[in-house]
Coordinates of C-alpha atoms in Angstrom, one line a residue:
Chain A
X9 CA -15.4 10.6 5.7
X10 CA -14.0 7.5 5.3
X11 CA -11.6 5.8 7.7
X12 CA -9.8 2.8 8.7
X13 CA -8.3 1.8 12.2
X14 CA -6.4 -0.5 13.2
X15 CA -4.5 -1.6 16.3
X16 CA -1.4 -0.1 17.1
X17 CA 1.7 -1.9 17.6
X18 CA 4.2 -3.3 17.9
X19 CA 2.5 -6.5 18.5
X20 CA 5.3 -9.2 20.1
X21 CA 3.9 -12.7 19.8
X22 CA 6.1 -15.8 20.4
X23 CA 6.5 -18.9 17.3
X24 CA 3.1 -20.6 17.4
X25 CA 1.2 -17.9 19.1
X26 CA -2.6 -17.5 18.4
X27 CA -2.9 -13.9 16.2
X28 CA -5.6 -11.2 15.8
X29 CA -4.8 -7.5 14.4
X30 CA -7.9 -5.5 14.8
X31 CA -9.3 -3.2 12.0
X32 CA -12.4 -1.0 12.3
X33 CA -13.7 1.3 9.1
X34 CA -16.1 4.2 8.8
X35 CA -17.6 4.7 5.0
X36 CA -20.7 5.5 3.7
X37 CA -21.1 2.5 1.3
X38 CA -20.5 -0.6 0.7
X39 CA -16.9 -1.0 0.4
X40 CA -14.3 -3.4 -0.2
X41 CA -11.8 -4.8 2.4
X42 CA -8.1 -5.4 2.3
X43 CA -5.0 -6.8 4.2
X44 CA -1.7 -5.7 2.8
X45 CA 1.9 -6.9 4.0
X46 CA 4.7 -5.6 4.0
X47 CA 8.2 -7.8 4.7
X48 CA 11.7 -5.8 6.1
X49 CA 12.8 -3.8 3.3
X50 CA 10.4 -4.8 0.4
X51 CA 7.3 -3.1 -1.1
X52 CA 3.7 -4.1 -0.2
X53 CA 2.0 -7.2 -1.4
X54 CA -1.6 -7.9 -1.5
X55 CA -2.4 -10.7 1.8
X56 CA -5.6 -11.2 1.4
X57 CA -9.3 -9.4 0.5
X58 CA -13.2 -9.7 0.9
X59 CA -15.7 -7.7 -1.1
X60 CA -19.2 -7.6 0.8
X61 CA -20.3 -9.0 4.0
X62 CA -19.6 -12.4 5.3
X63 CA -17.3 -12.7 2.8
X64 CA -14.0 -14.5 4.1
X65 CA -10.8 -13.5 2.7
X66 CA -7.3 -15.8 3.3
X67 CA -4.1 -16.5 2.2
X68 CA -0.9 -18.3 4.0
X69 CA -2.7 -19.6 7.2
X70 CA -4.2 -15.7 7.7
X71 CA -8.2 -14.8 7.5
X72 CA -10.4 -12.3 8.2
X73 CA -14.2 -12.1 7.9
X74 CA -16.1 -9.0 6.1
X75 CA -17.7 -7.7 9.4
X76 CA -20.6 -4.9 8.4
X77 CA -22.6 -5.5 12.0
X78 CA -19.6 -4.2 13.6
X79 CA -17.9 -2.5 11.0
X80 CA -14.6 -4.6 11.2
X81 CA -12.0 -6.6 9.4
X82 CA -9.5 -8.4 12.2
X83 CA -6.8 -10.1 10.8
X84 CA -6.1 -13.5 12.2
X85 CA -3.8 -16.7 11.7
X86 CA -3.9 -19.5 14.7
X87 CA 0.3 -20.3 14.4
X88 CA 2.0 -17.7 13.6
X89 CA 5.6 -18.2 12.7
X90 CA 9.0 -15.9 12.5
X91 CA 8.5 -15.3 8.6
X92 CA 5.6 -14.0 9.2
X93 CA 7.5 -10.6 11.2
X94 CA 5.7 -7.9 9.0
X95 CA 4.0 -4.6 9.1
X96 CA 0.6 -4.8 8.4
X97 CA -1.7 -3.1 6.7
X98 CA -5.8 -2.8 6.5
X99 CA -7.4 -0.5 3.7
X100 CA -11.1 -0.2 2.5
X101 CA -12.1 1.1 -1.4
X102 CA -15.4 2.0 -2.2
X103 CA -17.0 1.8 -6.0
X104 CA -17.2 5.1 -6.4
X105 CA -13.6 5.7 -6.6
X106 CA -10.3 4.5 -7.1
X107 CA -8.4 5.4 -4.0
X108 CA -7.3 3.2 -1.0
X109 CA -8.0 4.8 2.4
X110 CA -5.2 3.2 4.7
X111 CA -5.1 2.3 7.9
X112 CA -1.6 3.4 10.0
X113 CA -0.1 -0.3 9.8
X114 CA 0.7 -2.6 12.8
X115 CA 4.4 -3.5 13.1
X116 CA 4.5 -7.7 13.9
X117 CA 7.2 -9.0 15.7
X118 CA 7.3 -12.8 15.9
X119 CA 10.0 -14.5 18.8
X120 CA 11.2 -17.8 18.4
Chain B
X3 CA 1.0 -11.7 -9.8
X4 CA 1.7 -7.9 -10.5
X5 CA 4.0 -7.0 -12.6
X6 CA 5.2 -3.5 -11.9
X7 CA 8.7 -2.4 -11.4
X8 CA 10.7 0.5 -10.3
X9 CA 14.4 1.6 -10.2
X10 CA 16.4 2.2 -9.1
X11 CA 15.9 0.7 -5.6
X12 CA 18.2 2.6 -3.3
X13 CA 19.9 5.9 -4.5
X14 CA 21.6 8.0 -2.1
X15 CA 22.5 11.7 -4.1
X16 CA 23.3 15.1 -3.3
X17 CA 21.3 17.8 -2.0
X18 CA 20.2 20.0 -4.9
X19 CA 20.2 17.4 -7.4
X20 CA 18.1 16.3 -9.7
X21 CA 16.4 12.7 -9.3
X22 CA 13.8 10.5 -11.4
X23 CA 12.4 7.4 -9.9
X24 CA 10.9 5.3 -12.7
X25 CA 7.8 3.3 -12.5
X26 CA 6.6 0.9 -15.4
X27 CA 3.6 -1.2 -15.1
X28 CA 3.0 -4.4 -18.3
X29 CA -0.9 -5.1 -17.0
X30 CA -2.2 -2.2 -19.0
X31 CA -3.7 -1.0 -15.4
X32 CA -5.1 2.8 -16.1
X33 CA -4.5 4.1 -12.4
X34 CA -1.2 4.6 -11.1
X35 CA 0.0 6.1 -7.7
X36 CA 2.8 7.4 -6.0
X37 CA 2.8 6.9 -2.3
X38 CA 5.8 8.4 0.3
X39 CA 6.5 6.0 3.5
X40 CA 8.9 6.2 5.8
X41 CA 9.8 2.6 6.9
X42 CA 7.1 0.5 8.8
X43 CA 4.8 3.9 8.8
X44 CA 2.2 5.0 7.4
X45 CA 1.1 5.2 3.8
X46 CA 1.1 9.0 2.4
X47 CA -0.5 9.3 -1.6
X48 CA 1.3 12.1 -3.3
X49 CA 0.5 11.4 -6.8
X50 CA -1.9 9.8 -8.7
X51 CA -3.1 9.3 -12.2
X52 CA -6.5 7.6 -14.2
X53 CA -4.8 7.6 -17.3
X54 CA -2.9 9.1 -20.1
X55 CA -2.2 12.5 -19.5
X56 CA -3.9 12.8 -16.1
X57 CA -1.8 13.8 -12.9
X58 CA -3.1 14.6 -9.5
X59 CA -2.2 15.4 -6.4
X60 CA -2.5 12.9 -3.4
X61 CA -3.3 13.7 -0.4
X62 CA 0.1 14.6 0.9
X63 CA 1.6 17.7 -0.1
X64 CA 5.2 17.1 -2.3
X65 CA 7.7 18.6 -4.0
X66 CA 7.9 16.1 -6.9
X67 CA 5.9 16.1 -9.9
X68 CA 5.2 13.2 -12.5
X69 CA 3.9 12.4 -16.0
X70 CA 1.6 10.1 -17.7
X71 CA 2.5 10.3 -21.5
X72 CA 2.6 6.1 -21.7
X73 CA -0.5 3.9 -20.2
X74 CA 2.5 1.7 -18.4
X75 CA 5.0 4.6 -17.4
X76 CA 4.7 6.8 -14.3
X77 CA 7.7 8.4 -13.3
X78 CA 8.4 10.8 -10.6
X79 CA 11.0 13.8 -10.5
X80 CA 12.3 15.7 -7.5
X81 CA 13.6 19.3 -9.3
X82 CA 16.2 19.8 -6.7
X83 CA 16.5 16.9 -3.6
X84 CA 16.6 17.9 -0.1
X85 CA 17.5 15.6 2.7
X86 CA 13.6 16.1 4.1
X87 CA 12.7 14.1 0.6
X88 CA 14.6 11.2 2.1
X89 CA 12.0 8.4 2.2
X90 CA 10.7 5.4 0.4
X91 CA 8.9 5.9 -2.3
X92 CA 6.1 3.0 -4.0
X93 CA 4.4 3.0 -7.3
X94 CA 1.4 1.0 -7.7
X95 CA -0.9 0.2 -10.0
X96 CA -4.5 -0.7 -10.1
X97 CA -7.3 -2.7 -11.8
X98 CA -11.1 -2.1 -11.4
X99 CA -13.1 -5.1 -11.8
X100 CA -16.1 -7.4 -10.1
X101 CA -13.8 -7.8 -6.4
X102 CA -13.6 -4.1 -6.4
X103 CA -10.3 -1.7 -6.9
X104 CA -6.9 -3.6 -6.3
X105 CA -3.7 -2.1 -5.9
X106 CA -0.3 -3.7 -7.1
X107 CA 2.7 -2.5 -5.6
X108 CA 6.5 -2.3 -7.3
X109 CA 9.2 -2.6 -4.3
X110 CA 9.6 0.4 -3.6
X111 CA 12.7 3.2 -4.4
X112 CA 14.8 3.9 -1.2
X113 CA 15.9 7.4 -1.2
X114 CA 19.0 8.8 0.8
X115 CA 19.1 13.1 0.1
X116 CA 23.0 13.9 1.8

C-alpha cells in the first residue's frame, strides 16, 4: 500500500542553520506531493506542494523537488529562523482517491 | 486561503457528557474529514465524508459519529466523553482539481474530558 516516511525528530537546528527534513513514499501511481505545517497550538496549513516529477514546490524560503528516481520529497530552506519552530508534515494523494496518506511529522526546534 | 472554521477551540467538560464539535466550510468543497491528533503527533482520520449524506469511517477506530445534511457543515458528536477522547480534533476540507486533491485545515478543537 501506500506510504510516506519521514525523518524522525526532534530536529534542533540553530538561527541561520542550513535545513533538510527527509521524506520517502511508496504508491503505485503517480501521486501528488505535499508539505504541511503546523505552528504551537494552531491547526495545519498547507507549506508547499508538487504534482509530478521535477516539479518544484516552495513557499517562505522552504522547497522541495518531486523526486520519482528515488521516490522522495526532502524538505529544505538554507536559513532557517526561530518562527519557523514547527512540526512538520509530508503526505502523498493519488488520483484515484481522495485521502491523504500522512507521514508521522517531524518536530522542528530552531535555537537562537 | 481556506476558509473553514470550527468551535469551539478548547472545551474542557465532564466525563459522560455530551459534546458537539462544529465544523463549517464557505468553499463549497464536497469532502470533509475529521482527523484525531494528539499534539505534535501523528495524524489519525476518523471520519470522512464525499458529500451530502455520506459518512465514513477513517481509518482510526472512534467513538464519535458525524453528519453531512449541509454541503458546508460537518459536525462531530461524542454520545458520552471519556477522558481517553481527550485530544485535538481538525476538520478539513478538500478540493479536487488539475494540482491534485488539497486539503484545508480549520484550527483545530482542543478537547479536555475530566
Amino acid at each position: 500500500g501506500n506510504s510516506v516516511t519521514q525523518m524522525e525528530g526532534p530536529v534542533t537546528l540553530s538561527e541561520e542553520a542550513f535545513l533538510t527534513i527527509n521524506c520517502t513514499y511508496t504508491a503505485t501511481g503517480y501521486p501528488s506531493l505535499f508539505w504541511y505545517v503546523q505552528y504551537p497550538g494552531e491547526g495545519l496549513q498547507l507549506l508547499l506542494k508538487a504534482t509530478k516529477a521535477d516539479d518544484k514546490g516552495s513557499n517562505k524560503g522552504f522547497e522541495a523537488t518531486y523526486r520519482k528516481e528515488t521516490t522522495s520529497f526532502h524538505l529544505e530552506k538554507g536559513s532557517v529562523q526561530v518562527s519557523d519552530s514547527a512540526v512538520y508534515f509530508c503526505a502523498l494523494s493519488e488520483d484515484s482517491n481522495y485521502q491523504l496518506i500522512w507521514g508521522a511529522g517531524t518536530k522542528l526546534i530552531i535555537k537562537p | 486561503e481556506a476558509d473553514i472554521y470550527q468551535t469551539p477551540r478548547y472545551l474542557v467538560i465532564g466525563t459522560g457528557k455530551k459534546i458537539t464539535l462544529e465544523c463549517s466550510q464557505t468553499m463549497g468543497h464536497d469532502k470533509m474529514y475529521w482527523y484525531q491528533q494528539d499534539p505534535g503527533m501523528e495524524l489519525h482520520l476518523i471520519h470522512y465524508s464525499y458529500g451530502v449524506n455520506s459518512t465514513e469511517k477513517g481509518d482510526l477506530s472512534s467513538e464519535s459519529t458525524v453528519s453531512r445534511i449541509r454541503t458546508e457543515h460537518f459536525p462531530l458528536t461524542l454520545e458520552s466523553a471519556r477522558p481517553s477522547h481527550t485530544s485535538q480534533y481538525l476538520c478539513a476540507s478538500s478540493e479536487y482539481g488539475p494540482s491534485g486533491n488539497t486539503i484545508y485545515f480549520g484550527e483545530g478543537s482542543w478537547l479536555t474530558v475530566v
